[in-house]
Short mmCIF file of C-alpha atoms in Angstrom, two decimals:
data_model
loop_
_atom_site.label_atom_id
_atom_site.label_comp_id
_atom_site.label_asym_id
_atom_site.label_seq_id
_atom_site.Cartn_x
_atom_site.Cartn_y
_atom_site.Cartn_z
CA MET A 1 63.13 171.62 46.40
CA VAL A 2 65.80 172.07 49.06
CA GLN A 3 65.63 168.40 50.02
CA ILE A 4 65.77 167.23 46.39
CA ARG A 5 68.92 169.25 45.71
CA GLN A 6 70.47 167.97 48.92
CA ARG A 7 69.76 164.36 48.07
CA SER A 8 71.10 164.74 44.54
CA SER A 9 74.35 166.21 45.82
CA VAL A 10 74.82 163.40 48.29
CA ALA A 11 74.06 160.76 45.68
CA ALA A 12 76.59 162.40 43.38
CA SER A 13 79.27 162.32 46.04
CA ASN A 14 78.50 158.67 46.70
CA SER A 15 78.94 157.76 43.04
CA GLY A 16 82.30 159.52 42.87
CA GLY A 17 81.27 162.15 40.27
CA ILE A 18 79.56 165.52 39.97
CA GLU A 19 78.26 165.46 36.44
CA ASP A 20 74.72 164.64 37.68
CA SER A 21 74.71 167.40 40.27
CA PRO A 22 72.01 170.07 39.64
CA GLU A 23 74.63 172.84 39.47
CA PHE A 24 76.12 171.22 36.33
CA LEU A 25 72.89 170.47 34.45
CA PRO A 26 71.34 172.69 31.74
CA SER A 27 68.27 174.58 32.95
CA GLU A 28 65.76 172.52 30.92
CA GLU A 29 67.38 169.26 32.01
CA LEU A 30 67.39 170.50 35.59
CA LYS A 31 63.64 171.22 35.40
CA SER A 32 63.01 167.77 33.94
CA LYS A 33 65.14 166.11 36.63
CA THR A 34 63.36 168.05 39.36
CA TYR A 35 59.96 167.04 37.98
CA ASP A 36 61.03 163.39 37.71
CA ASP A 37 62.32 163.46 41.28
CA PHE A 38 59.04 164.99 42.45
CA CYS A 39 56.98 162.31 40.69
CA SER A 40 59.26 159.59 41.99
CA THR A 41 58.93 160.97 45.52
CA ASN A 42 55.14 161.03 45.28
CA LYS A 43 55.06 157.45 43.96
CA LEU A 44 57.25 156.34 46.84
CA PHE A 45 54.94 157.87 49.43
CA VAL A 46 51.85 156.38 47.75
CA LEU A 47 53.55 152.98 47.81
CA CYS A 48 54.34 153.33 51.52
CA LEU A 49 50.81 154.54 52.26
CA ALA A 50 49.16 151.68 50.34
CA PHE A 51 51.31 149.16 52.17
CA ARG A 52 50.56 150.61 55.60
CA VAL A 53 46.82 150.84 54.91
CA ALA A 54 46.82 147.13 54.03
CA ASN A 55 48.97 146.55 57.12
CA ALA A 56 46.40 148.37 59.29
CA LEU A 57 43.50 146.36 57.90
CA LEU A 58 45.33 143.10 58.61
CA LEU A 59 45.89 143.87 62.29
CA GLN A 60 43.38 141.76 64.23
CA THR A 61 45.28 141.01 67.44
CA TYR A 62 45.93 142.51 70.87
CA PHE A 63 49.51 143.46 71.71
CA ASN A 64 49.76 145.97 74.54
CA PRO A 65 47.05 147.62 76.68
CA ASP A 66 48.45 151.10 76.03
CA GLU A 67 47.28 150.90 72.41
CA HIS A 68 43.72 151.22 73.68
CA TRP A 69 43.86 152.43 77.27
CA GLN A 70 46.40 155.26 76.92
CA ALA A 71 45.32 156.54 73.51
CA LEU A 72 41.91 155.55 72.16
CA GLU A 73 40.15 155.30 75.51
CA VAL A 74 41.31 158.79 76.45
CA ALA A 75 40.39 160.18 73.02
CA HIS A 76 36.94 158.60 73.29
CA ARG A 77 36.39 160.28 76.66
CA ILE A 78 37.48 163.65 75.26
CA THR A 79 35.11 163.37 72.30
CA PHE A 80 32.05 161.54 73.62
CA GLY A 81 32.24 162.27 77.35
CA TYR A 82 32.67 158.68 78.53
CA GLY A 83 35.66 156.38 78.61
CA HIS A 84 37.90 155.08 81.36
CA LEU A 85 40.94 157.01 82.53
CA THR A 86 43.51 154.74 84.15
CA TRP A 87 45.42 155.65 87.29
CA GLU A 88 48.24 157.25 85.23
CA TRP A 89 45.88 160.06 84.24
CA LYS A 90 44.84 160.61 87.84
CA ARG A 91 48.48 161.00 88.85
CA GLY A 92 49.32 163.26 85.91
CA ILE A 93 52.06 161.18 84.31
CA ARG A 94 50.50 161.14 80.83
CA SER A 95 50.12 164.03 78.40
CA TYR A 96 46.99 164.59 76.33
CA PHE A 97 49.19 165.43 73.35
CA HIS A 98 49.24 161.89 71.95
CA PRO A 99 45.48 161.11 72.26
CA LEU A 100 44.59 164.46 70.66
CA PRO A 101 44.82 163.36 66.96
CA PHE A 102 42.54 160.39 67.70
CA ALA A 103 40.08 162.66 69.53
CA CYS A 104 39.95 164.84 66.40
CA LEU A 105 39.34 161.72 64.29
CA TYR A 106 36.50 160.59 66.56
CA LYS A 107 34.98 164.07 66.41
CA LEU A 108 35.05 164.02 62.62
CA LEU A 109 33.39 160.59 62.54
CA ALA A 110 30.71 161.82 64.96
CA ILE A 111 29.99 164.95 62.93
CA LEU A 112 29.65 162.90 59.74
CA GLY A 113 27.54 160.28 61.50
CA LEU A 114 30.10 157.60 60.71
CA ASP A 115 30.88 156.47 64.26
CA THR A 116 29.72 152.91 63.56
CA PRO A 117 31.29 149.90 65.33
CA LEU A 118 33.35 149.01 62.25
CA LEU A 119 34.80 152.50 61.73
CA MET A 120 35.40 153.05 65.45
CA ILE A 121 37.58 149.94 65.34
CA LYS A 122 39.33 150.49 61.99
CA ALA A 123 39.63 154.28 61.66
CA PRO A 124 42.29 154.87 64.38
CA ARG A 125 44.65 152.32 62.84
CA LEU A 126 44.00 153.75 59.38
CA LEU A 127 44.97 157.17 60.74
CA GLU A 128 48.06 155.60 62.26
CA SER A 129 48.86 154.09 58.85
CA ILE A 130 49.23 157.62 57.46
CA PHE A 131 51.71 158.46 60.23
CA SER A 132 53.56 155.20 59.58
CA ALA A 133 53.76 155.90 55.84
CA VAL A 134 55.34 159.28 56.59
CA GLY A 135 57.83 157.45 58.82
CA ASP A 136 58.64 154.98 56.03
CA PHE A 137 59.04 157.84 53.57
CA TYR A 138 61.51 159.72 55.77
CA PHE A 139 63.28 156.47 56.55
CA TYR A 140 63.92 156.11 52.82
CA LYS A 141 65.09 159.72 52.56
CA LEU A 142 67.45 159.30 55.52
CA SER A 143 68.89 156.10 54.03
CA SER A 144 69.30 157.82 50.66
CA ALA A 145 71.05 160.80 52.23
CA LEU A 146 73.51 158.51 54.02
CA PHE A 147 74.09 155.75 51.46
CA GLY A 148 72.41 156.63 48.17
CA ASP A 149 69.17 155.56 46.50
CA TYR A 150 70.15 151.96 45.82
CA VAL A 151 70.86 151.21 49.48
CA ALA A 152 67.73 153.18 50.45
CA LYS A 153 65.56 150.82 48.40
CA TRP A 154 66.92 147.81 50.24
CA ALA A 155 66.63 149.59 53.56
CA LEU A 156 62.94 150.26 52.82
CA PHE A 157 62.55 146.61 51.84
CA SER A 158 63.96 145.66 55.23
CA GLN A 159 61.63 148.03 57.05
CA LEU A 160 58.49 146.89 55.23
CA THR A 161 59.22 143.18 55.58
CA ASN A 162 60.47 143.11 59.17
CA TRP A 163 57.88 141.18 61.18
CA PHE A 164 57.91 143.45 64.23
CA MET A 165 57.53 146.68 62.25
CA PHE A 166 54.57 145.08 60.46
CA PHE A 167 53.13 143.90 63.77
CA CYS A 168 53.70 147.04 65.84
CA PHE A 169 54.24 150.17 63.72
CA ASN A 170 50.57 150.65 62.82
CA ARG A 171 49.28 150.29 66.37
CA THR A 172 48.04 153.39 68.19
CA LEU A 173 50.90 153.31 70.69
CA SER A 174 52.79 156.43 71.66
CA ASN A 175 55.94 154.54 70.66
CA SER A 176 54.72 154.31 67.05
CA LEU A 177 54.31 158.07 66.68
CA GLU A 178 57.57 158.58 68.58
CA THR A 179 59.30 156.40 65.97
CA VAL A 180 57.85 158.43 63.09
CA LEU A 181 58.99 161.72 64.64
CA THR A 182 62.41 160.23 65.37
CA LEU A 183 62.91 159.25 61.72
CA ILE A 184 61.87 162.70 60.49
CA SER A 185 64.15 164.40 63.00
CA LEU A 186 67.19 162.21 62.21
CA TYR A 187 66.81 163.07 58.53
CA TYR A 188 67.19 166.78 59.26
CA TRP A 189 70.06 166.63 61.78
CA PRO A 190 73.27 168.01 60.17
CA CYS A 191 75.48 165.84 62.41
CA ILE A 192 73.78 162.68 61.12
CA ARG A 193 73.92 163.46 57.40
CA VAL A 194 76.97 162.72 55.23
CA ALA A 195 78.11 166.33 55.09
CA PRO A 196 76.78 169.72 56.23
CA THR A 197 75.04 171.85 53.62
CA ARG A 198 74.12 175.47 53.32
CA PHE A 199 70.65 174.50 54.52
CA SER A 200 71.98 173.01 57.77
CA LYS A 201 70.63 175.79 59.99
CA VAL A 202 67.13 175.46 58.53
CA SER A 203 67.13 171.67 58.72
CA ARG A 204 68.52 171.75 62.27
CA LYS A 205 65.55 173.80 63.44
CA MET A 206 63.20 171.27 61.87
CA ALA A 207 65.18 168.47 63.53
CA LEU A 208 64.88 170.16 66.91
CA PHE A 209 61.16 170.74 66.45
CA MET A 210 60.49 167.09 65.58
CA ALA A 211 62.70 165.94 68.44
CA ALA A 212 60.75 168.16 70.85
CA LEU A 213 57.45 166.74 69.56
CA SER A 214 58.70 163.18 70.10
CA CYS A 215 59.55 164.09 73.70
CA ALA A 216 56.05 165.54 74.10
CA VAL A 217 54.61 162.24 72.88
CA ARG A 218 56.89 160.19 75.11
CA PRO A 219 59.37 161.81 77.56
CA THR A 220 61.82 158.88 77.34
CA SER A 221 62.54 159.99 73.76
CA ALA A 222 64.93 162.45 75.41
CA ILE A 223 67.38 159.53 75.70
CA THR A 224 67.80 159.59 71.92
CA TRP A 225 68.08 163.36 71.65
CA LEU A 226 70.61 163.70 74.43
CA TYR A 227 72.99 161.58 72.34
CA VAL A 228 72.22 163.32 69.03
CA GLY A 229 72.26 166.76 70.64
CA LEU A 230 75.73 166.18 72.07
CA LEU A 231 76.96 165.04 68.65
CA GLU A 232 75.62 168.22 67.10
CA LEU A 233 77.07 170.34 69.89
CA PHE A 234 80.57 168.93 69.38
CA SER A 235 80.47 169.12 65.56
CA ALA A 236 78.77 172.52 65.14
CA ARG A 237 80.78 175.72 64.90
CA ASP A 238 77.91 177.94 66.09
CA ARG A 239 77.38 176.22 69.45
CA LEU A 240 75.96 179.25 71.26
CA ARG A 241 73.44 179.79 68.48
CA PHE A 242 72.49 176.11 68.61
CA ILE A 243 71.87 176.19 72.36
CA PHE A 244 70.34 179.62 72.98
CA LEU A 245 68.73 180.61 69.66
CA GLU A 246 67.49 177.21 68.46
CA ALA A 247 67.30 174.41 71.05
CA ALA A 248 66.07 176.53 73.97
CA PRO A 249 63.34 178.50 72.09
CA ILE A 250 62.02 175.48 70.15
CA GLY A 251 62.04 173.24 73.21
CA SER A 252 60.30 175.92 75.27
CA LEU A 253 57.66 176.45 72.57
CA VAL A 254 56.69 172.77 72.41
CA LEU A 255 56.91 172.32 76.17
CA GLY A 256 54.76 175.41 76.68
CA PHE A 257 52.13 174.14 74.24
CA THR A 258 51.84 170.75 75.95
CA PHE A 259 51.85 172.45 79.37
CA VAL A 260 48.88 174.62 78.40
CA LEU A 261 47.11 171.69 76.68
CA ASP A 262 47.44 169.54 79.80
CA ARG A 263 46.25 172.46 81.95
CA LEU A 264 43.08 172.67 79.88
CA MET A 265 42.47 168.92 79.93
CA TYR A 266 43.44 168.15 83.53
CA GLY A 267 41.80 171.28 84.91
CA SER A 268 44.91 172.21 86.89
CA TRP A 269 48.58 172.85 86.23
CA VAL A 270 50.34 169.51 85.72
CA PHE A 271 53.96 169.12 84.64
CA VAL A 272 53.80 165.71 83.00
CA PRO A 273 57.52 165.18 82.17
CA LEU A 274 58.50 165.69 85.81
CA ASN A 275 55.75 163.36 87.08
CA PHE A 276 56.73 160.79 84.47
CA LEU A 277 60.37 160.98 85.52
CA LYS A 278 59.55 160.69 89.22
CA PHE A 279 57.37 157.62 88.79
CA ASN A 280 59.21 155.63 86.11
CA VAL A 281 62.83 156.48 86.89
CA LEU A 282 63.32 157.91 90.37
CA SER A 283 60.82 155.64 92.14
CA SER A 284 61.04 152.68 89.68
CA GLY A 285 57.25 152.62 89.52
CA GLY A 286 57.35 150.76 86.22
CA ASP A 287 58.82 147.75 88.04
CA PHE A 288 55.28 147.06 89.29
CA TYR A 289 54.54 145.61 85.85
CA GLY A 290 57.51 143.26 85.92
CA THR A 291 61.27 143.42 85.57
CA HIS A 292 63.89 141.77 83.38
CA LYS A 293 67.63 141.16 83.60
CA TRP A 294 69.83 144.08 82.57
CA HIS A 295 70.89 142.30 79.34
CA TRP A 296 67.33 141.49 78.17
CA TYR A 297 67.30 143.96 75.26
CA PHE A 298 70.60 142.62 73.91
CA THR A 299 69.89 138.90 74.39
CA GLN A 300 66.11 138.69 73.88
CA GLY A 301 64.14 141.90 73.30
CA PHE A 302 65.87 143.73 70.47
CA THR A 303 67.17 140.53 68.92
CA ALA A 304 63.63 139.15 68.70
CA MET A 305 62.51 142.38 67.03
CA LEU A 306 65.29 142.15 64.43
CA PHE A 307 64.79 138.37 64.12
CA SER A 308 66.35 137.02 60.90
CA PHE A 309 67.70 140.48 59.98
CA ILE A 310 70.34 140.19 62.73
CA PRO A 311 73.26 138.92 60.59
CA PHE A 312 72.54 141.47 57.86
CA SER A 313 72.33 144.35 60.34
CA ILE A 314 75.59 143.35 62.03
CA SER A 315 77.30 143.02 58.65
CA GLY A 316 75.99 146.43 57.60
CA ILE A 317 77.19 148.05 60.82
CA ILE A 318 80.70 146.68 60.32
CA THR A 319 81.05 147.43 56.60
CA SER A 320 79.31 150.82 56.48
CA ARG A 321 81.33 152.27 59.37
CA LYS A 322 78.57 154.70 60.33
CA TRP A 323 79.66 154.72 63.95
CA LYS A 324 77.42 157.63 64.97
CA LEU A 325 74.28 155.64 64.22
CA THR A 326 75.79 152.47 65.66
CA GLY A 327 76.56 154.43 68.80
CA LEU A 328 72.96 155.64 68.95
CA ILE A 329 71.66 152.05 68.91
CA ILE A 330 74.04 150.99 71.69
CA TRP A 331 73.32 154.15 73.70
CA VAL A 332 69.53 153.72 73.63
CA LEU A 333 69.69 150.00 74.40
CA GLY A 334 72.21 150.63 77.16
CA ILE A 335 70.22 153.37 78.92
CA HIS A 336 66.97 151.40 78.72
CA SER A 337 68.83 148.38 80.12
CA LEU A 338 69.44 150.32 83.33
CA LEU A 339 65.69 150.40 84.01
CA GLY A 340 64.10 147.34 85.58
CA HIS A 341 60.86 147.35 83.56
CA LYS A 342 61.52 146.55 79.90
CA GLU A 343 59.25 146.13 76.90
CA PHE A 344 59.81 145.54 73.19
CA ARG A 345 58.06 148.75 72.20
CA PHE A 346 60.33 150.97 74.31
CA VAL A 347 63.17 150.58 71.80
CA LEU A 348 61.01 150.66 68.66
CA PRO A 349 62.48 154.04 67.50
CA ILE A 350 65.94 152.52 66.92
CA LEU A 351 64.72 149.39 65.12
CA PRO A 352 64.58 151.23 61.74
CA ILE A 353 68.22 152.28 62.18
CA ALA A 354 69.28 148.66 62.59
CA LEU A 355 67.16 147.77 59.54
CA MET A 356 68.90 150.52 57.56
CA PHE A 357 72.19 148.71 58.15
CA SER A 358 70.50 145.54 56.93
CA GLY A 359 69.61 147.38 53.72
CA TYR A 360 73.25 148.39 53.31
CA SER A 361 74.32 144.77 53.72
CA LEU A 362 71.75 143.52 51.19
CA ALA A 363 72.82 146.15 48.65
CA ALA A 364 76.42 145.06 49.09
CA LEU A 365 75.52 141.59 47.83
CA ARG A 366 75.17 143.08 44.36
CA TYR A 367 77.54 146.06 44.54
CA PRO A 368 80.29 145.25 47.04
CA ALA A 369 81.82 148.15 48.96
CA SER A 370 85.34 149.18 48.07
CA LEU A 371 87.90 149.97 50.73
CA ASN A 372 87.14 153.69 50.63
CA GLY A 373 83.45 153.05 51.31
CA LYS A 374 82.14 154.02 47.86
CA ARG A 375 80.03 151.56 45.93
CA GLU A 376 81.51 149.97 42.85
CA LYS A 377 79.59 147.91 40.37
CA SER A 378 80.48 144.25 40.51
CA ARG A 379 82.18 142.85 37.42
CA ASP A 380 80.08 139.73 37.79
CA ALA A 381 76.75 141.46 38.38
CA HIS A 382 74.80 138.49 37.07
CA GLY A 383 76.94 135.82 38.71
CA LYS A 384 77.36 134.88 42.32
CA SER A 385 76.22 138.15 43.90
CA PRO A 386 72.66 138.11 42.46
CA MET A 387 72.24 134.49 43.57
CA LYS A 388 73.37 135.43 47.08
CA MET A 389 70.92 138.31 47.01
CA LYS A 390 68.04 136.10 45.86
CA LEU A 391 68.78 133.58 48.60
CA ALA A 392 68.99 136.36 51.20
CA VAL A 393 65.68 137.88 50.07
CA MET A 394 63.96 134.48 50.03
CA PHE A 395 65.31 133.74 53.52
CA LEU A 396 64.09 137.07 54.93
CA LEU A 397 60.66 136.78 53.32
CA ALA A 398 60.24 133.14 54.36
CA THR A 399 61.04 133.95 57.99
CA ASN A 400 59.37 137.34 58.44
CA ILE A 401 56.13 137.13 56.44
CA PRO A 402 54.72 134.08 58.28
CA MET A 403 55.81 135.55 61.62
CA GLY A 404 54.28 138.96 60.87
CA LEU A 405 51.00 137.51 59.61
CA TYR A 406 50.69 135.06 62.50
CA MET A 407 51.29 137.73 65.14
CA SER A 408 48.97 140.20 63.37
CA LEU A 409 46.12 137.83 62.48
CA VAL A 410 46.21 134.95 64.96
CA HIS A 411 48.13 135.36 68.22
CA GLN A 412 46.07 136.98 71.00
CA ARG A 413 43.09 137.95 68.89
CA GLY A 414 40.35 136.71 71.22
CA THR A 415 40.24 139.84 73.38
CA GLU A 416 39.77 141.99 70.27
CA ASP A 417 37.14 139.64 68.80
CA VAL A 418 35.01 139.51 71.94
CA MET A 419 34.82 143.32 72.16
CA ASN A 420 34.08 143.63 68.45
CA HIS A 421 31.22 141.15 68.95
CA LEU A 422 29.91 143.00 72.01
CA ALA A 423 29.99 146.30 70.11
CA LYS A 424 27.72 144.83 67.43
CA GLU A 425 25.44 143.32 70.08
CA ALA A 426 25.23 146.65 71.90
CA VAL A 427 23.89 148.33 68.76
CA SER A 428 20.96 145.90 68.93
CA GLU A 429 20.59 146.69 72.65
CA LYS A 430 21.35 143.09 73.62
CA VAL A 431 24.01 144.16 76.12
CA LYS A 432 23.06 145.82 79.42
CA SER A 433 26.28 145.60 81.43
CA ILE A 434 29.61 143.73 81.28
CA LEU A 435 31.95 142.28 83.90
CA PHE A 436 35.51 141.33 82.94
CA LEU A 437 36.79 138.56 85.22
CA MET A 438 40.31 138.57 83.79
CA PRO A 439 43.61 140.40 84.33
CA CYS A 440 43.11 144.14 84.12
CA HIS A 441 43.23 145.89 80.73
CA SER A 442 43.10 142.58 78.84
CA THR A 443 40.59 143.90 76.28
CA PRO A 444 39.70 147.17 74.56
CA TYR A 445 37.01 149.11 76.39
CA TYR A 446 34.59 151.97 75.62
CA SER A 447 36.54 153.07 72.55
CA THR A 448 35.48 149.79 70.90
CA LEU A 449 32.09 149.21 72.54
CA HIS A 450 31.06 152.83 71.84
CA ARG A 451 28.01 152.59 74.10
CA ASN A 452 27.74 154.22 77.50
CA LEU A 453 26.88 151.01 79.34
CA PRO A 454 28.02 149.95 82.84
CA MET A 455 31.27 147.97 82.59
CA ARG A 456 33.58 146.73 85.32
CA PHE A 457 37.10 145.30 85.15
CA LEU A 458 39.45 144.20 87.92
CA ASP A 459 41.56 147.05 89.22
CA CYS A 460 45.36 146.94 89.15
CA THR A 461 46.33 150.43 90.31
CA PRO A 462 49.81 150.22 91.88
CA SER A 463 49.59 150.40 95.67
CA GLU A 464 52.09 152.30 97.79
CA GLU A 465 51.97 149.29 100.12
CA LYS A 466 53.56 146.68 97.88
CA GLU A 467 52.73 143.78 100.17
CA ILE A 468 49.00 144.27 99.51
CA PRO A 469 48.04 142.51 96.22
CA VAL A 470 45.84 144.42 93.78
CA GLU A 471 42.37 143.22 92.85
CA SER A 472 43.48 141.64 89.59
CA ASP A 473 46.21 139.59 91.31
CA ARG A 474 43.84 138.43 94.05
CA PHE A 475 41.46 137.10 91.40
CA LEU A 476 44.23 135.19 89.60
CA THR A 477 45.44 133.68 92.86
CA ASN A 478 42.03 132.18 93.69
CA PRO A 479 39.32 132.88 91.09
CA LEU A 480 36.51 131.05 92.89
CA ASP A 481 37.01 132.70 96.30
CA PHE A 482 37.35 136.12 94.72
CA ALA A 483 34.23 135.72 92.53
CA SER A 484 32.17 134.39 95.44
CA GLU A 485 33.11 137.35 97.61
CA PHE A 486 32.66 139.80 94.76
CA ALA A 487 29.16 138.50 93.96
CA LYS A 488 27.90 139.40 97.45
CA ASN A 489 27.81 143.09 96.50
CA TRP A 490 27.53 143.14 92.73
CA THR A 491 24.85 144.40 90.41
CA VAL A 492 24.37 141.29 88.29
CA PRO A 493 25.82 141.95 84.80
CA SER A 494 24.21 140.78 81.60
CA HIS A 495 27.56 139.53 80.24
CA ILE A 496 30.76 138.17 81.78
CA VAL A 497 34.04 137.92 79.87
CA LEU A 498 36.86 135.66 81.05
CA PHE A 499 39.74 133.55 79.84
CA GLU A 500 39.35 129.80 79.44
CA SER A 501 42.06 129.25 82.10
CA GLU A 502 39.92 131.06 84.71
CA GLU A 503 36.67 129.60 83.36
CA ARG A 504 37.47 126.09 84.60
CA PRO A 505 37.34 126.86 88.36
CA LEU A 506 34.35 129.18 87.86
CA LYS A 507 31.99 126.96 85.84
CA ASP A 508 29.85 125.92 88.82
CA PHE A 509 29.82 129.52 90.12
CA LEU A 510 28.59 130.84 86.76
CA LYS A 511 25.95 128.13 86.46
CA SER A 512 24.68 128.81 89.99
CA HIS A 513 24.21 132.49 89.11
CA SER A 514 22.22 131.66 85.95
CA PHE A 515 24.95 132.35 83.40
CA LYS A 516 25.38 130.25 80.29
CA GLU A 517 28.11 130.19 77.68
CA ASP A 518 27.27 132.37 74.68
CA LYS A 519 30.39 132.38 72.51
CA ARG A 520 33.98 131.21 72.63
CA PHE A 521 36.75 133.10 70.80
CA PHE A 522 40.16 131.63 69.98
CA HIS A 523 42.95 133.65 71.62
CA ALA A 524 46.39 132.02 71.55
CA HIS A 525 48.29 128.81 70.87
CA PHE A 526 50.98 129.40 73.51
CA LYS A 527 51.31 131.31 76.77
CA VAL A 528 53.03 134.68 77.04
CA ASP A 529 53.48 135.75 80.66
CA ARG A 530 50.76 133.72 82.42
CA ASP A 531 49.09 130.36 82.00
CA LEU A 532 47.95 129.50 78.50
CA GLN A 533 44.97 131.69 77.62
CA SER A 534 43.79 129.60 74.70
CA SER A 535 40.38 131.23 74.34
CA VAL A 536 38.16 134.02 75.59
CA VAL A 537 34.72 132.94 76.76
CA LEU A 538 31.60 135.12 76.81
CA TYR A 539 28.87 134.21 79.28
CA VAL A 540 25.39 135.74 79.16
CA LEU A 541 22.68 135.90 81.82
CA ALA A 542 20.23 133.12 80.96
CA ASN A 543 16.96 134.91 81.83
CA GLN A 544 17.60 138.22 80.10
#
């Protein structure tokens, strides 16, 4: 009820009048308006949820190892007692807070006897679709609070049709949940909204709580909240209350919860944020996985994520004059640019903000902004502006839908398909053991196979002696020599998985050890960061 009244007041101020404000409506009309708003809100969430469920079911491709290895694999180990923990968990730089919801999901499936291969694959992304729908819902509410309902509709259109949000938002990455919590928190921050309200103190506590949760999910989220927190500190009149009675207690509560949770899971006291900071920032440990030029986010990373929305977002930034949010985008991109290791997903939380500006720009095609920033209805509403809008919408759909579907359904799907196939084969007890002769973490693992069978992949734990190549790199340098040496001490697996690019030099080796090709899965049309990995090949031991 509080939020509905808030939104109505803001919308009224945006339209330049107060006659629709709840304070000026008769009691019966107010009840009717409140009911209509409630129904409209529910319909909006159902729409977002239906879209994200369909989005989750369409995801068939592999994007980033962390989706499986830092979330589902850990949750599977918590629930079923087996699953691989990567080196990050041995060094205490990951919190169990993010895998916990998926562990609860797996436990529920196990209790109900529904932990079948299909549901083990689909259920986590369906759970993530609920989180994503909440993020979309609060994204709409934030846009409405800042610009009004009409702009909010176009902002939501931008969010739902952007190819990267479609491709990434429903994946079980910590960045996805971080983005959801960021959107919820931004909605409640008084310094972000159009004007403070009498509910500011209540909403600020909620904002702080959500911000603290996002930091628990991913410590680098603190970059965002340092900026927003300073804005609030400078604009608030009750600064001491904000620091000592709100920020400190709420932050300590969430930090204490995750500290105790990690103590229970690790078996010893581990302060994850400090370990994370030491490895990724102070020692530049993330550089082990590759580095980019300082300007990569501005020239390649974030621009690729925005894609054809770029001109609309830039136009919206200039015409809306919401410099606080513009500053947040630049701040986050700038701080992340200082770090050597860069990835698209690291800046996912600010992508919706840029798309909100795109929504503002699209709305302006029908109702141009006046000089004072308030929207005025165009005299020629059915003339040039609607045609411009139709062309803009057709352009955005024509560029983003094919891109989103291709990346979600086609590009890099072989590593998912081979594990889905092996999971079905394992149910029939046709799989005894598996060896992955490919770069480390290229496929899902026990969380997809869901059978406690011996599996082996090539290790890539960062070495303190950087001149010594890891096992995965040694294999890629000379596959035949590595495989020949490796086979001297192996327990012969029943199945071997490898990329087509590494299959070529190993064909004679595989044949000499009685392996034959079983299946070949399409993977990609073009290379990403290595040689073209056009397909994933599954070899099976001939005499089994």
